[in-house]
């Protein structure tokens, strides 16, 4: 195995994206994705069985496309990396099964890795494929440690202390109910906007006043801070939006959708960044990395830039194409493990829907 600059294929199937990425060391050669999002739209959220079935249909065509794009042969690979958790069980199992089959058929080592840590590893990638991405703020310089990482998507909202990507990642806090993206999706639904809700809320918030309605910031009261300093909660916020909308409707008054969307978004952005910056301050870490699909939110990125600037914190945002779930981040983490001298996983590992973030490789 080439440990200096390994050629790794990464398989990601933890949610609704079938992602195959190919990297050589930290160079991105292919990031190919098929999403079953459209099939979930009518249900207003990801349906696990539909996601698993779509992975089965999509895996082989996506692998074929990724290999063609990278201009390699499967036999050239040094290793296969695969997400083994956390995520949806059935969806994970499809990726894990495919990765094992490929590894055995090609006689290649396999690295079973943690999806959340993969989101952090995404920021190490560089290459021509990313040049068109206007959200790319970083130069894919090596990560400096320690760093705080805030991961926000439809499936997770987690705050991590990363002391070393391949050996020391600690969970500081996470959502105790809905993920932030899920809150966007549910509030969009309350406002009769289609799924996925994030981009819709962004669109209608343009015409709204973020200060019009003071929605609650979950787990930010002094009484919450002892047990939940770095945890998040979005269910109270969602209920508060629902109540506001109902009251207007009951009174026969129009719902000011723009104001509701802008005020809701402001509350989410505020609580995410307040907690992330508190972690930076408490641990004396002047570095913050963002990841996950909700990073597509313009207001979140804007406020993150302003607040980190003011606090003297270096902000890293991976290119947006690598923030949403993808196989390249899994390949990137696999390559980091190989370069750091870690041994492959043994083939008896399985999918683990609740894999703790501290377990970087299984
Ligand atoms: O990382 P991601 O693609 O994968 C899953 O978690 O499945 O994240 C998708 C989530 C959805 O909940 C979507 O509403 C949210 O990210 N999202 C956004 C925006 N674009 C996507 N949330 C807020 N603002 C956006 N512009
Ligand atoms: Zn994710």
Short mmCIF file of N, CA and C in Angstrom, two decimals, residues 44-114:
data_model
loop_
_atom_site.label_atom_id
_atom_site.label_comp_id
_atom_site.label_asym_id
_atom_site.label_seq_id
_atom_site.Cartn_x
_atom_site.Cartn_y
_atom_site.Cartn_z
N UNK A 44 -41.94 15.12 3.49
CA UNK A 44 -41.44 16.23 4.31
C UNK A 44 -40.20 15.88 5.10
N UNK A 45 -39.59 14.76 4.84
CA UNK A 45 -38.36 14.37 5.53
C UNK A 45 -37.88 13.04 4.99
N UNK A 46 -36.66 12.64 5.38
CA UNK A 46 -36.07 11.42 4.83
C UNK A 46 -36.78 10.18 5.39
N UNK A 47 -37.23 9.29 4.48
CA UNK A 47 -37.85 8.03 4.88
C UNK A 47 -36.77 6.94 4.79
N UNK A 48 -36.38 6.32 5.93
CA UNK A 48 -35.23 5.42 5.93
C UNK A 48 -35.31 4.29 4.90
N UNK A 49 -36.46 3.65 4.74
CA UNK A 49 -36.57 2.52 3.81
C UNK A 49 -36.36 2.99 2.37
N UNK A 50 -36.90 4.15 2.06
CA UNK A 50 -36.74 4.66 0.69
C UNK A 50 -35.26 4.98 0.44
N UNK A 51 -34.61 5.55 1.46
CA UNK A 51 -33.18 5.90 1.30
C UNK A 51 -32.36 4.64 1.06
N UNK A 52 -32.61 3.58 1.84
CA UNK A 52 -31.83 2.35 1.71
C UNK A 52 -32.02 1.73 0.33
N UNK A 53 -33.25 1.70 -0.13
CA UNK A 53 -33.53 1.12 -1.45
C UNK A 53 -32.85 1.93 -2.55
N UNK A 54 -32.88 3.25 -2.41
CA UNK A 54 -32.25 4.09 -3.44
C UNK A 54 -30.74 3.85 -3.47
N UNK A 55 -30.12 3.64 -2.30
CA UNK A 55 -28.67 3.34 -2.29
C UNK A 55 -28.39 2.08 -3.09
N UNK A 56 -29.25 1.06 -2.92
CA UNK A 56 -29.07 -0.20 -3.64
C UNK A 56 -29.08 0.04 -5.15
N UNK A 57 -30.03 0.87 -5.59
CA UNK A 57 -30.15 1.16 -7.02
C UNK A 57 -28.97 1.97 -7.54
N UNK A 58 -28.50 2.90 -6.70
CA UNK A 58 -27.55 3.90 -7.19
C UNK A 58 -26.08 3.53 -7.06
N UNK A 59 -25.76 2.63 -6.12
CA UNK A 59 -24.33 2.43 -5.80
C UNK A 59 -23.46 2.08 -7.00
N UNK A 60 -23.89 1.07 -7.77
CA UNK A 60 -23.02 0.64 -8.87
C UNK A 60 -22.86 1.74 -9.92
N UNK A 61 -23.98 2.37 -10.37
CA UNK A 61 -23.76 3.46 -11.34
C UNK A 61 -22.91 4.61 -10.79
N UNK A 62 -23.05 4.92 -9.50
CA UNK A 62 -22.26 6.04 -8.96
C UNK A 62 -20.78 5.66 -8.85
N UNK A 63 -20.51 4.42 -8.47
CA UNK A 63 -19.10 3.97 -8.42
C UNK A 63 -18.50 4.02 -9.83
N UNK A 64 -19.26 3.53 -10.80
CA UNK A 64 -18.76 3.52 -12.18
C UNK A 64 -18.45 4.95 -12.67
N UNK A 65 -19.36 5.87 -12.35
CA UNK A 65 -19.16 7.27 -12.78
C UNK A 65 -17.95 7.88 -12.07
N UNK A 66 -17.79 7.58 -10.78
CA UNK A 66 -16.68 8.18 -10.02
C UNK A 66 -15.34 7.69 -10.54
N UNK A 67 -15.26 6.38 -10.83
CA UNK A 67 -14.01 5.80 -11.32
C UNK A 67 -13.67 6.41 -12.69
N UNK A 68 -14.70 6.59 -13.53
CA UNK A 68 -14.46 7.19 -14.86
C UNK A 68 -13.98 8.63 -14.70
N UNK A 69 -14.62 9.39 -13.80
CA UNK A 69 -14.23 10.79 -13.63
C UNK A 69 -12.79 10.90 -13.13
N UNK A 70 -12.43 10.04 -12.19
CA UNK A 70 -11.07 10.10 -11.62
C UNK A 70 -10.02 9.58 -12.61
N UNK A 71 -10.47 8.86 -13.63
CA UNK A 71 -9.53 8.34 -14.61
C UNK A 71 -8.63 7.26 -14.02
N UNK A 72 -9.19 6.44 -13.15
CA UNK A 72 -8.40 5.36 -12.55
C UNK A 72 -9.07 4.02 -12.86
N UNK A 73 -8.40 2.93 -12.48
CA UNK A 73 -9.04 1.62 -12.49
C UNK A 73 -9.20 1.19 -11.04
N UNK A 74 -10.23 0.40 -10.77
CA UNK A 74 -10.45 -0.05 -9.39
C UNK A 74 -9.22 -0.78 -8.85
N UNK A 75 -8.53 -1.47 -9.75
CA UNK A 75 -7.35 -2.23 -9.30
C UNK A 75 -6.20 -1.31 -8.87
N UNK A 76 -6.26 -0.02 -9.24
CA UNK A 76 -5.21 0.93 -8.81
C UNK A 76 -5.36 1.33 -7.35
N UNK A 77 -6.55 1.13 -6.78
CA UNK A 77 -6.82 1.67 -5.42
C UNK A 77 -5.86 1.08 -4.39
N UNK A 78 -5.52 1.94 -3.40
CA UNK A 78 -4.77 1.43 -2.25
C UNK A 78 -5.71 0.93 -1.17
N UNK A 79 -6.91 1.51 -1.08
CA UNK A 79 -7.84 1.10 -0.03
C UNK A 79 -9.24 1.61 -0.32
N UNK A 80 -10.20 0.99 0.40
CA UNK A 80 -11.60 1.43 0.36
C UNK A 80 -11.90 2.00 1.75
N UNK A 81 -12.61 3.14 1.80
CA UNK A 81 -13.09 3.66 3.08
C UNK A 81 -14.61 3.71 3.02
N UNK A 82 -15.25 3.48 4.16
CA UNK A 82 -16.72 3.46 4.15
C UNK A 82 -17.24 4.03 5.46
N UNK A 83 -18.35 4.77 5.38
CA UNK A 83 -19.05 5.23 6.58
C UNK A 83 -19.72 4.03 7.24
N UNK A 84 -19.38 3.75 8.52
CA UNK A 84 -20.09 2.65 9.20
C UNK A 84 -21.02 3.20 10.28
N UNK A 85 -21.07 4.52 10.48
CA UNK A 85 -21.99 5.14 11.41
C UNK A 85 -21.50 6.53 11.75
N UNK A 86 -22.28 7.36 12.44
CA UNK A 86 -23.69 7.14 12.73
C UNK A 86 -24.54 7.46 11.50
N UNK A 87 -25.82 7.05 11.55
CA UNK A 87 -26.71 7.31 10.43
C UNK A 87 -27.89 6.36 10.48
N UNK A 88 -28.60 6.25 9.37
CA UNK A 88 -29.76 5.36 9.29
C UNK A 88 -29.27 3.92 9.08
N UNK A 89 -29.73 3.00 9.94
CA UNK A 89 -29.20 1.63 9.91
C UNK A 89 -29.25 0.98 8.53
N UNK A 90 -30.44 0.95 7.94
CA UNK A 90 -30.61 0.26 6.66
C UNK A 90 -29.74 0.89 5.59
N UNK A 91 -29.67 2.21 5.59
CA UNK A 91 -28.88 2.94 4.60
C UNK A 91 -27.39 2.63 4.79
N UNK A 92 -26.94 2.64 6.04
CA UNK A 92 -25.53 2.33 6.33
C UNK A 92 -25.17 0.92 5.87
N UNK A 93 -26.10 -0.02 6.12
CA UNK A 93 -25.81 -1.43 5.81
C UNK A 93 -25.54 -1.62 4.33
N UNK A 94 -26.25 -0.87 3.49
CA UNK A 94 -26.03 -1.01 2.05
C UNK A 94 -24.60 -0.61 1.68
N UNK A 95 -24.15 0.52 2.24
CA UNK A 95 -22.78 0.99 1.95
C UNK A 95 -21.73 0.05 2.51
N UNK A 96 -21.96 -0.42 3.73
CA UNK A 96 -20.99 -1.31 4.38
C UNK A 96 -20.89 -2.63 3.58
N UNK A 97 -22.04 -3.16 3.17
CA UNK A 97 -22.04 -4.40 2.39
C UNK A 97 -21.29 -4.22 1.08
N UNK A 98 -21.56 -3.10 0.41
CA UNK A 98 -20.90 -2.84 -0.88
C UNK A 98 -19.39 -2.69 -0.69
N UNK A 99 -19.00 -1.98 0.37
CA UNK A 99 -17.56 -1.75 0.61
C UNK A 99 -16.85 -3.08 0.87
N UNK A 100 -17.48 -3.94 1.66
CA UNK A 100 -16.85 -5.23 1.96
C UNK A 100 -16.73 -6.08 0.69
N UNK A 101 -17.80 -6.07 -0.10
CA UNK A 101 -17.77 -6.86 -1.34
C UNK A 101 -16.65 -6.38 -2.25
N UNK A 102 -16.53 -5.06 -2.36
CA UNK A 102 -15.50 -4.48 -3.23
C UNK A 102 -14.11 -4.81 -2.69
N UNK A 103 -13.95 -4.68 -1.38
CA UNK A 103 -12.64 -4.93 -0.77
C UNK A 103 -12.22 -6.39 -0.96
N UNK A 104 -13.17 -7.30 -0.78
CA UNK A 104 -12.84 -8.72 -0.93
C UNK A 104 -12.56 -9.03 -2.40
N UNK A 105 -13.41 -8.53 -3.29
CA UNK A 105 -13.25 -8.83 -4.72
C UNK A 105 -11.91 -8.30 -5.25
N UNK A 106 -11.53 -7.10 -4.77
CA UNK A 106 -10.30 -6.48 -5.28
C UNK A 106 -9.08 -6.82 -4.44
N UNK A 107 -9.31 -7.49 -3.32
CA UNK A 107 -8.25 -7.81 -2.36
C UNK A 107 -7.55 -6.53 -1.87
N UNK A 108 -8.37 -5.58 -1.40
CA UNK A 108 -7.86 -4.29 -0.91
C UNK A 108 -8.22 -4.13 0.56
N UNK A 109 -7.39 -3.39 1.31
CA UNK A 109 -7.74 -3.12 2.71
C UNK A 109 -8.94 -2.19 2.82
N UNK A 110 -9.65 -2.29 3.94
CA UNK A 110 -10.86 -1.48 4.12
C UNK A 110 -10.75 -0.69 5.43
N UNK A 111 -11.19 0.56 5.40
CA UNK A 111 -11.20 1.42 6.59
C UNK A 111 -12.65 1.82 6.87
N UNK A 112 -13.20 1.38 8.00
CA UNK A 112 -14.57 1.72 8.40
C UNK A 112 -14.50 2.96 9.28
N UNK A 113 -15.12 4.05 8.84
CA UNK A 113 -14.88 5.33 9.52
C UNK A 113 -16.17 6.01 9.96
N UNK A 114 -15.97 7.00 10.82
CA UNK A 114 -17.07 7.76 11.43
C UNK A 114 -17.50 8.91 10.51
#
